[in-house]
């Protein structure tokens, strides 16, 4: 589970150029383009101190989870069974904490492994997102560092009651990353953290970003998702969960939960001209003999069942 630390160490030199237009478009204090969002997420985790000898809560379900990135900096991912909720919330986080951790000297320590819990990484799968205020409050109440993994969700927004504003995916918590279709950014309220991460991973293309472009992406996604939902409901192959009203998504695909055999439903959708994907966590790793990325079969039964039935669907 240990990763190479040198590549994420704080650089002694290097100054990041100002990126006011990008930060403004994302509604963040500081942001910068990066080449690889997964590498950027690892760098964010490491520079926030979420490395060896600690645990980080991550959702068990999704096209990807932050588990590999947490492992990549030497920490241990602790998978939360999100199930039908799809994303993290106060209820499933509380169940996880009460079931597996104890309070010791002001910290949360795993009852069996003895490692200290230090952080949470939330995600934005299929146009869904956690209710940001709720997860931020949970993290603050329990002394945990919150990181926002918005890979694939650039342009999406989540409403915050505490701020009375829409918050860009990737801009929640202490720091995060957001990406879509080849563009990726590291985002934080801490300009120094953005400088450190982008010094090693900065995208040399120096691409810009505008609030108008992100708005157009959300409008396009809304129209596409509406057409997809209508088409999938008419096919009658399963349920299409509604996106929460506190989300404005830029995701152009939806999730279908097959009511029968998933492979049969996926084939019918392909024949109808849709693009489908069926590889989801934890289904893709739970049968691994070496417990890949720290996941153990049976640990998150609701997420396992959902990953066995889910189909990501998008237009050609």
Tab-separated table of C-alpha atoms in Angstrom:
chain	number	residue	atom	x	y	z
A	1	UNK	CA	0.000	0.000	0.000
A	2	UNK	CA	3.008	2.284	0.392
A	3	UNK	CA	3.732	4.668	-2.466
A	4	UNK	CA	6.767	6.663	-3.477
A	5	UNK	CA	6.845	9.836	-1.409
A	6	UNK	CA	9.549	11.843	-3.181
A	7	UNK	CA	7.394	12.744	-6.147
A	8	UNK	CA	4.887	14.469	-3.856
A	9	UNK	CA	7.359	16.234	-1.568
A	10	UNK	CA	7.057	20.003	-1.225
A	11	UNK	CA	9.328	21.630	-3.830
A	12	UNK	CA	11.979	24.015	-2.551
A	13	UNK	CA	11.633	26.319	-5.515
A	14	UNK	CA	9.132	27.190	-8.193
A	15	UNK	CA	6.526	29.916	-8.304
A	16	UNK	CA	3.060	29.411	-9.750
A	17	UNK	CA	1.809	32.115	-12.073
A	18	UNK	CA	-1.379	33.853	-11.043
A	19	UNK	CA	-4.558	32.163	-12.314
A	20	UNK	CA	-7.229	34.674	-11.341
A	21	UNK	CA	-9.501	33.926	-14.284
A	22	UNK	CA	-9.562	30.195	-13.535
A	23	UNK	CA	-10.153	30.731	-9.826
A	24	UNK	CA	-12.893	33.241	-10.598
A	25	UNK	CA	-14.646	30.851	-12.990
A	26	UNK	CA	-14.583	28.142	-10.318
A	27	UNK	CA	-15.555	30.521	-7.514
A	28	UNK	CA	-12.408	29.580	-5.608
A	29	UNK	CA	-9.667	31.569	-3.933
A	30	UNK	CA	-6.967	29.751	-5.876
A	31	UNK	CA	-6.816	27.248	-8.748
A	32	UNK	CA	-4.406	26.119	-11.451
A	33	UNK	CA	-4.449	23.743	-14.434
A	34	UNK	CA	-2.749	20.359	-14.011
A	35	UNK	CA	-1.902	17.598	-16.463
A	36	UNK	CA	-3.193	14.598	-14.513
A	37	UNK	CA	-6.095	14.908	-12.036
A	38	UNK	CA	-5.271	11.614	-10.311
A	39	UNK	CA	-1.661	12.666	-9.750
A	40	UNK	CA	-2.936	16.030	-8.517
A	41	UNK	CA	-5.276	14.302	-6.049
A	42	UNK	CA	-2.376	12.256	-4.691
A	43	UNK	CA	-0.299	15.407	-4.329
A	44	UNK	CA	-3.144	17.183	-2.510
A	45	UNK	CA	-3.563	14.271	-0.103
A	46	UNK	CA	0.140	14.047	0.650
A	47	UNK	CA	0.638	17.774	1.177
A	48	UNK	CA	-2.350	17.844	3.549
A	49	UNK	CA	-0.665	15.206	5.684
A	50	UNK	CA	-2.954	12.349	4.647
A	51	UNK	CA	-0.119	9.890	4.187
A	52	UNK	CA	1.434	6.917	6.013
A	53	UNK	CA	0.013	5.670	9.313
A	54	UNK	CA	-3.434	7.210	8.841
A	55	UNK	CA	-6.814	6.281	7.391
A	56	UNK	CA	-9.095	8.212	5.035
A	57	UNK	CA	-12.833	7.640	4.533
A	58	UNK	CA	-13.806	7.160	0.870
A	59	UNK	CA	-17.065	6.078	-0.822
A	60	UNK	CA	-17.120	2.430	-1.891
A	61	UNK	CA	-19.243	2.979	-5.012
A	62	UNK	CA	-18.436	4.691	-8.313
A	63	UNK	CA	-16.736	4.371	-11.694
A	64	UNK	CA	-13.662	5.010	-9.617
A	65	UNK	CA	-13.097	5.754	-5.957
A	66	UNK	CA	-10.238	7.675	-4.337
A	67	UNK	CA	-9.010	4.387	-2.820
A	68	UNK	CA	-6.063	3.930	-5.224
A	69	UNK	CA	-4.948	7.539	-4.737
A	70	UNK	CA	-5.134	7.184	-0.946
A	71	UNK	CA	-3.046	4.008	-1.198
A	72	UNK	CA	-0.650	5.836	-3.514
A	73	UNK	CA	0.462	8.180	-0.728
A	74	UNK	CA	0.832	5.424	1.852
A	75	UNK	CA	-2.468	5.957	3.710
A	76	UNK	CA	-5.207	3.357	4.113
A	77	UNK	CA	-8.609	3.887	2.477
A	78	UNK	CA	-11.561	3.063	4.723
A	79	UNK	CA	-14.553	2.363	2.486
A	80	UNK	CA	-17.987	3.764	3.355
A	81	UNK	CA	-21.032	1.769	2.225
A	82	UNK	CA	-23.007	4.439	0.356
A	83	UNK	CA	-25.387	2.019	-1.377
A	84	UNK	CA	-28.513	3.609	-2.840
A	85	UNK	CA	-27.410	7.023	-1.523
A	86	UNK	CA	-24.645	6.872	-4.205
A	87	UNK	CA	-22.622	9.543	-2.362
A	88	UNK	CA	-21.409	10.249	1.172
A	89	UNK	CA	-23.806	11.781	3.689
A	90	UNK	CA	-24.001	12.263	7.436
A	91	UNK	CA	-25.902	9.014	7.993
A	92	UNK	CA	-23.529	6.648	6.195
A	93	UNK	CA	-20.473	8.454	7.579
A	94	UNK	CA	-21.857	8.220	11.124
A	95	UNK	CA	-22.596	4.503	10.749
A	96	UNK	CA	-19.040	3.911	9.571
A	97	UNK	CA	-17.499	5.909	12.397
A	98	UNK	CA	-19.598	4.287	15.132
A	99	UNK	CA	-19.067	0.761	13.809
A	100	UNK	CA	-15.299	0.796	13.324
A	101	UNK	CA	-13.669	3.639	15.284
A	102	UNK	CA	-13.204	4.690	18.894
A	103	UNK	CA	-12.356	8.072	20.389
A	104	UNK	CA	-8.869	8.121	21.878
A	105	UNK	CA	-6.956	11.207	23.067
A	106	UNK	CA	-9.140	13.465	20.944
A	107	UNK	CA	-8.657	11.379	17.778
A	108	UNK	CA	-10.618	8.681	15.958
A	109	UNK	CA	-8.713	5.378	15.991
A	110	UNK	CA	-9.684	2.192	14.168
A	111	UNK	CA	-10.753	-0.418	16.726
A	112	UNK	CA	-8.840	-3.265	15.086
A	113	UNK	CA	-6.037	-1.708	13.047
A	114	UNK	CA	-5.102	1.020	15.514
A	115	UNK	CA	-4.571	3.602	12.752
A	116	UNK	CA	-5.764	7.190	13.194
A	117	UNK	CA	-8.548	8.480	10.961
A	118	UNK	CA	-7.518	11.849	9.532
A	119	UNK	CA	-9.595	12.639	6.454
A	120	UNK	CA	-12.543	12.192	4.103
A	121	UNK	CA	-12.574	12.280	0.300
A	122	UNK	CA	-15.974	12.940	-1.276
A	123	UNK	CA	-16.831	12.304	-4.939
A	124	UNK	CA	-19.367	13.402	-7.593
A	125	UNK	CA	-20.437	10.300	-9.576
A	126	UNK	CA	-22.950	10.458	-12.447
A	127	UNK	CA	-24.069	14.006	-11.689
A	128	UNK	CA	-24.704	13.298	-8.011
A	129	UNK	CA	-22.919	15.078	-5.184
A	130	UNK	CA	-22.952	15.050	-1.393
A	131	UNK	CA	-24.911	17.785	0.351
A	132	UNK	CA	-21.808	19.912	0.878
A	133	UNK	CA	-22.771	21.694	4.101
A	134	UNK	CA	-23.621	18.391	5.775
A	135	UNK	CA	-20.330	16.693	4.886
A	136	UNK	CA	-18.258	19.779	5.715
A	137	UNK	CA	-19.972	20.045	9.108
A	138	UNK	CA	-19.364	16.349	9.775
A	139	UNK	CA	-15.673	16.717	8.935
A	140	UNK	CA	-15.293	19.775	11.163
A	141	UNK	CA	-17.170	18.197	14.082
A	142	UNK	CA	-14.918	15.133	13.991
A	143	UNK	CA	-11.625	16.893	13.301
A	144	UNK	CA	-11.193	15.432	9.803
A	145	UNK	CA	-9.687	16.986	6.670
A	146	UNK	CA	-12.184	17.056	3.779
A	147	UNK	CA	-10.925	16.720	0.188
A	148	UNK	CA	-13.196	17.150	-2.853
A	149	UNK	CA	-12.561	14.648	-5.671
A	150	UNK	CA	-14.463	15.982	-8.688
A	151	UNK	CA	-12.689	14.027	-11.399
A	152	UNK	CA	-15.127	13.897	-14.304
A	153	UNK	CA	-17.372	16.559	-12.734
A	154	UNK	CA	-15.757	19.846	-13.810
A	155	UNK	CA	-18.504	22.445	-14.242
A	156	UNK	CA	-20.923	20.828	-11.800
A	157	UNK	CA	-22.121	22.831	-8.796
A	158	UNK	CA	-23.549	22.092	-5.352
A	159	UNK	CA	-25.724	24.492	-3.380
A	160	UNK	CA	-24.423	25.603	0.021
A	161	UNK	CA	-26.949	26.971	2.506
A	162	UNK	CA	-24.198	28.262	4.776
A	163	UNK	CA	-22.715	30.349	1.949
A	164	UNK	CA	-26.003	31.047	0.115
A	165	UNK	CA	-24.171	30.238	-3.107
A	166	UNK	CA	-23.462	27.536	-5.677
A	167	UNK	CA	-20.073	25.905	-5.027
A	168	UNK	CA	-18.086	24.383	-7.883
A	169	UNK	CA	-17.368	20.666	-7.735
A	170	UNK	CA	-13.796	20.335	-6.519
A	171	UNK	CA	-13.974	23.507	-4.419
A	172	UNK	CA	-15.490	21.905	-1.319
A	173	UNK	CA	-13.546	21.159	1.823
A	174	UNK	CA	-9.908	22.179	2.204
A	175	UNK	CA	-8.843	21.381	-1.364
A	176	UNK	CA	-9.794	19.305	-4.360
A	177	UNK	CA	-9.428	18.515	-8.029
A	178	UNK	CA	-11.892	18.804	-10.906
A	179	UNK	CA	-11.620	17.483	-14.441
A	180	UNK	CA	-13.579	16.797	-17.604
A	181	UNK	CA	-12.678	15.821	-21.154
A	182	UNK	CA	-8.928	16.426	-20.864
A	183	UNK	CA	-9.063	19.563	-18.714
A	184	UNK	CA	-8.051	19.315	-15.045
A	185	UNK	CA	-7.544	21.764	-12.185
A	186	UNK	CA	-6.354	21.762	-8.591
A	187	UNK	CA	-8.505	23.999	-6.372
A	188	UNK	CA	-8.074	25.276	-2.822
A	189	UNK	CA	-8.690	28.153	-0.443
A	190	UNK	CA	-4.945	27.864	0.262
A	191	UNK	CA	-2.911	29.463	-2.575
A	192	UNK	CA	0.284	27.898	-1.252
A	193	UNK	CA	-1.131	24.396	-1.616
A	194	UNK	CA	-2.157	25.145	-5.207
A	195	UNK	CA	1.337	26.507	-5.896
A	196	UNK	CA	2.990	23.387	-4.464
A	197	UNK	CA	0.819	20.932	-6.393
A	198	UNK	CA	0.897	22.786	-9.700
A	199	UNK	CA	4.671	23.375	-9.522
A	200	UNK	CA	5.194	19.699	-10.366
A	201	UNK	CA	2.018	18.918	-12.283
A	202	UNK	CA	1.131	22.148	-14.089
A	203	UNK	CA	-0.385	21.805	-17.542
A	204	UNK	CA	2.039	23.529	-19.961
A	205	UNK	CA	-0.849	24.361	-22.288
A	206	UNK	CA	-1.881	27.079	-19.800
A	207	UNK	CA	-5.495	26.641	-20.816
A	208	UNK	CA	-8.026	29.108	-19.501
A	209	UNK	CA	-11.486	28.659	-18.111
A	210	UNK	CA	-14.547	30.877	-18.080
A	211	UNK	CA	-17.759	30.866	-16.084
A	212	UNK	CA	-19.654	31.144	-19.388
A	213	UNK	CA	-18.065	27.934	-20.697
A	214	UNK	CA	-18.953	26.093	-17.490
A	215	UNK	CA	-22.523	27.410	-17.628
A	216	UNK	CA	-22.862	26.195	-21.228
A	217	UNK	CA	-21.555	22.791	-20.154
A	218	UNK	CA	-24.245	22.533	-17.467
A	219	UNK	CA	-26.994	23.587	-19.878
A	220	UNK	CA	-25.841	21.010	-22.420
A	221	UNK	CA	-25.702	18.316	-19.729
A	222	UNK	CA	-29.195	19.169	-18.484
A	223	UNK	CA	-30.666	18.770	-21.966
A	224	UNK	CA	-28.760	15.561	-22.664
A	225	UNK	CA	-29.679	14.012	-19.316
A	226	UNK	CA	-33.356	14.857	-19.802
A	227	UNK	CA	-33.362	13.120	-23.195
A	228	UNK	CA	-31.461	10.157	-21.759
A	229	UNK	CA	-33.825	9.789	-18.837
A	230	UNK	CA	-36.912	9.866	-21.067
A	231	UNK	CA	-35.382	7.290	-23.416
A	232	UNK	CA	-34.286	4.954	-20.625
A	233	UNK	CA	-37.627	5.107	-18.820
A	234	UNK	CA	-39.354	4.151	-22.065
A	235	UNK	CA	-37.004	1.158	-22.444
A	236	UNK	CA	-38.235	-0.141	-19.069
A	237	UNK	CA	-34.939	-1.810	-18.166
A	238	UNK	CA	-34.586	-0.371	-14.686
A	239	UNK	CA	-34.669	2.705	-12.477
A	240	UNK	CA	-32.942	6.013	-13.216
A	241	UNK	CA	-32.277	7.782	-9.880
A	242	UNK	CA	-33.194	11.468	-9.806
A	243	UNK	CA	-30.368	13.970	-9.394
A	244	UNK	CA	-30.812	15.901	-6.105
A	245	UNK	CA	-32.201	19.417	-6.508
A	246	UNK	CA	-29.163	20.863	-4.725
A	247	UNK	CA	-26.970	19.767	-7.679
A	248	UNK	CA	-26.422	21.489	-11.019
A	249	UNK	CA	-24.540	18.849	-12.933
A	250	UNK	CA	-22.280	19.090	-15.968
A	251	UNK	CA	-22.240	15.297	-16.323
A	252	UNK	CA	-23.571	14.049	-19.673
A	253	UNK	CA	-24.290	10.494	-18.525
A	254	UNK	CA	-26.852	8.956	-16.185
A	255	UNK	CA	-26.915	5.846	-14.045
A	256	UNK	CA	-29.449	3.088	-14.689
A	257	UNK	CA	-30.025	0.445	-12.004
A	258	UNK	CA	-31.025	-2.675	-13.935
A	259	UNK	CA	-34.108	-4.482	-12.649
A	260	UNK	CA	-33.097	-7.775	-14.277
A	261	UNK	CA	-29.793	-9.164	-15.530
A	262	UNK	CA	-27.414	-6.258	-16.052
A	263	UNK	CA	-25.561	-7.788	-19.005
A	264	UNK	CA	-28.816	-8.336	-20.863
A	265	UNK	CA	-29.938	-4.757	-20.188
A	266	UNK	CA	-26.553	-3.399	-21.290
A	267	UNK	CA	-26.726	-5.315	-24.570
A	268	UNK	CA	-30.210	-4.000	-25.296
A	269	UNK	CA	-29.018	-0.447	-24.663
A	270	UNK	CA	-26.059	-0.929	-27.000
A	271	UNK	CA	-28.399	-2.229	-29.687
A	272	UNK	CA	-30.528	0.883	-29.183
A	273	UNK	CA	-27.485	3.060	-29.916
A	274	UNK	CA	-26.365	4.071	-26.416
A	275	UNK	CA	-22.828	3.965	-25.023
A	276	UNK	CA	-22.723	1.962	-21.794
A	277	UNK	CA	-20.221	1.133	-19.054
A	278	UNK	CA	-20.578	-1.545	-16.384
A	279	UNK	CA	-17.257	-1.526	-14.505
A	280	UNK	CA	-17.883	-0.008	-11.081
A	281	UNK	CA	-16.371	-0.129	-7.642
A	282	UNK	CA	-16.460	-2.243	-5.586
A	283	UNK	CA	-17.595	-4.959	-8.044
A	284	UNK	CA	-14.422	-4.589	-10.126
A	285	UNK	CA	-12.074	-5.308	-7.209
A	286	UNK	CA	-14.000	-7.242	-4.569
A	287	UNK	CA	-13.070	-10.646	-6.005
A	288	UNK	CA	-9.377	-9.787	-6.128
A	289	UNK	CA	-7.370	-12.384	-4.156
A	290	UNK	CA	-5.029	-9.733	-2.753
A	291	UNK	CA	-7.801	-7.355	-1.578
A	292	UNK	CA	-6.818	-4.748	-4.110
A	293	UNK	CA	-6.512	-1.225	-2.668
A	294	UNK	CA	-7.534	-2.447	0.765
A	295	UNK	CA	-11.090	-3.454	-0.163
A	296	UNK	CA	-12.526	-6.635	1.371
A	297	UNK	CA	-15.488	-8.446	-0.139
A	298	UNK	CA	-18.586	-8.177	2.032
A	299	UNK	CA	-17.458	-4.997	3.770
A	300	UNK	CA	-19.927	-2.742	1.899
A	301	UNK	CA	-22.839	-4.994	0.842
A	302	UNK	CA	-25.193	-2.262	-0.411
A	303	UNK	CA	-22.482	-0.716	-2.576
A	304	UNK	CA	-21.536	-4.161	-3.879
A	305	UNK	CA	-25.134	-4.837	-4.904
A	306	UNK	CA	-25.460	-1.442	-6.575
A	307	UNK	CA	-22.183	-1.903	-8.469
A	308	UNK	CA	-23.475	-5.284	-9.699
A	309	UNK	CA	-26.640	-3.676	-11.120
A	310	UNK	CA	-25.491	-0.219	-12.259
A	311	UNK	CA	-25.032	0.855	-15.876
A	312	UNK	CA	-23.609	4.234	-16.899
A	313	UNK	CA	-25.382	5.398	-20.061
A	314	UNK	CA	-24.612	8.251	-22.449
A	315	UNK	CA	-25.545	9.320	-25.960
A	316	UNK	CA	-23.362	8.593	-28.964
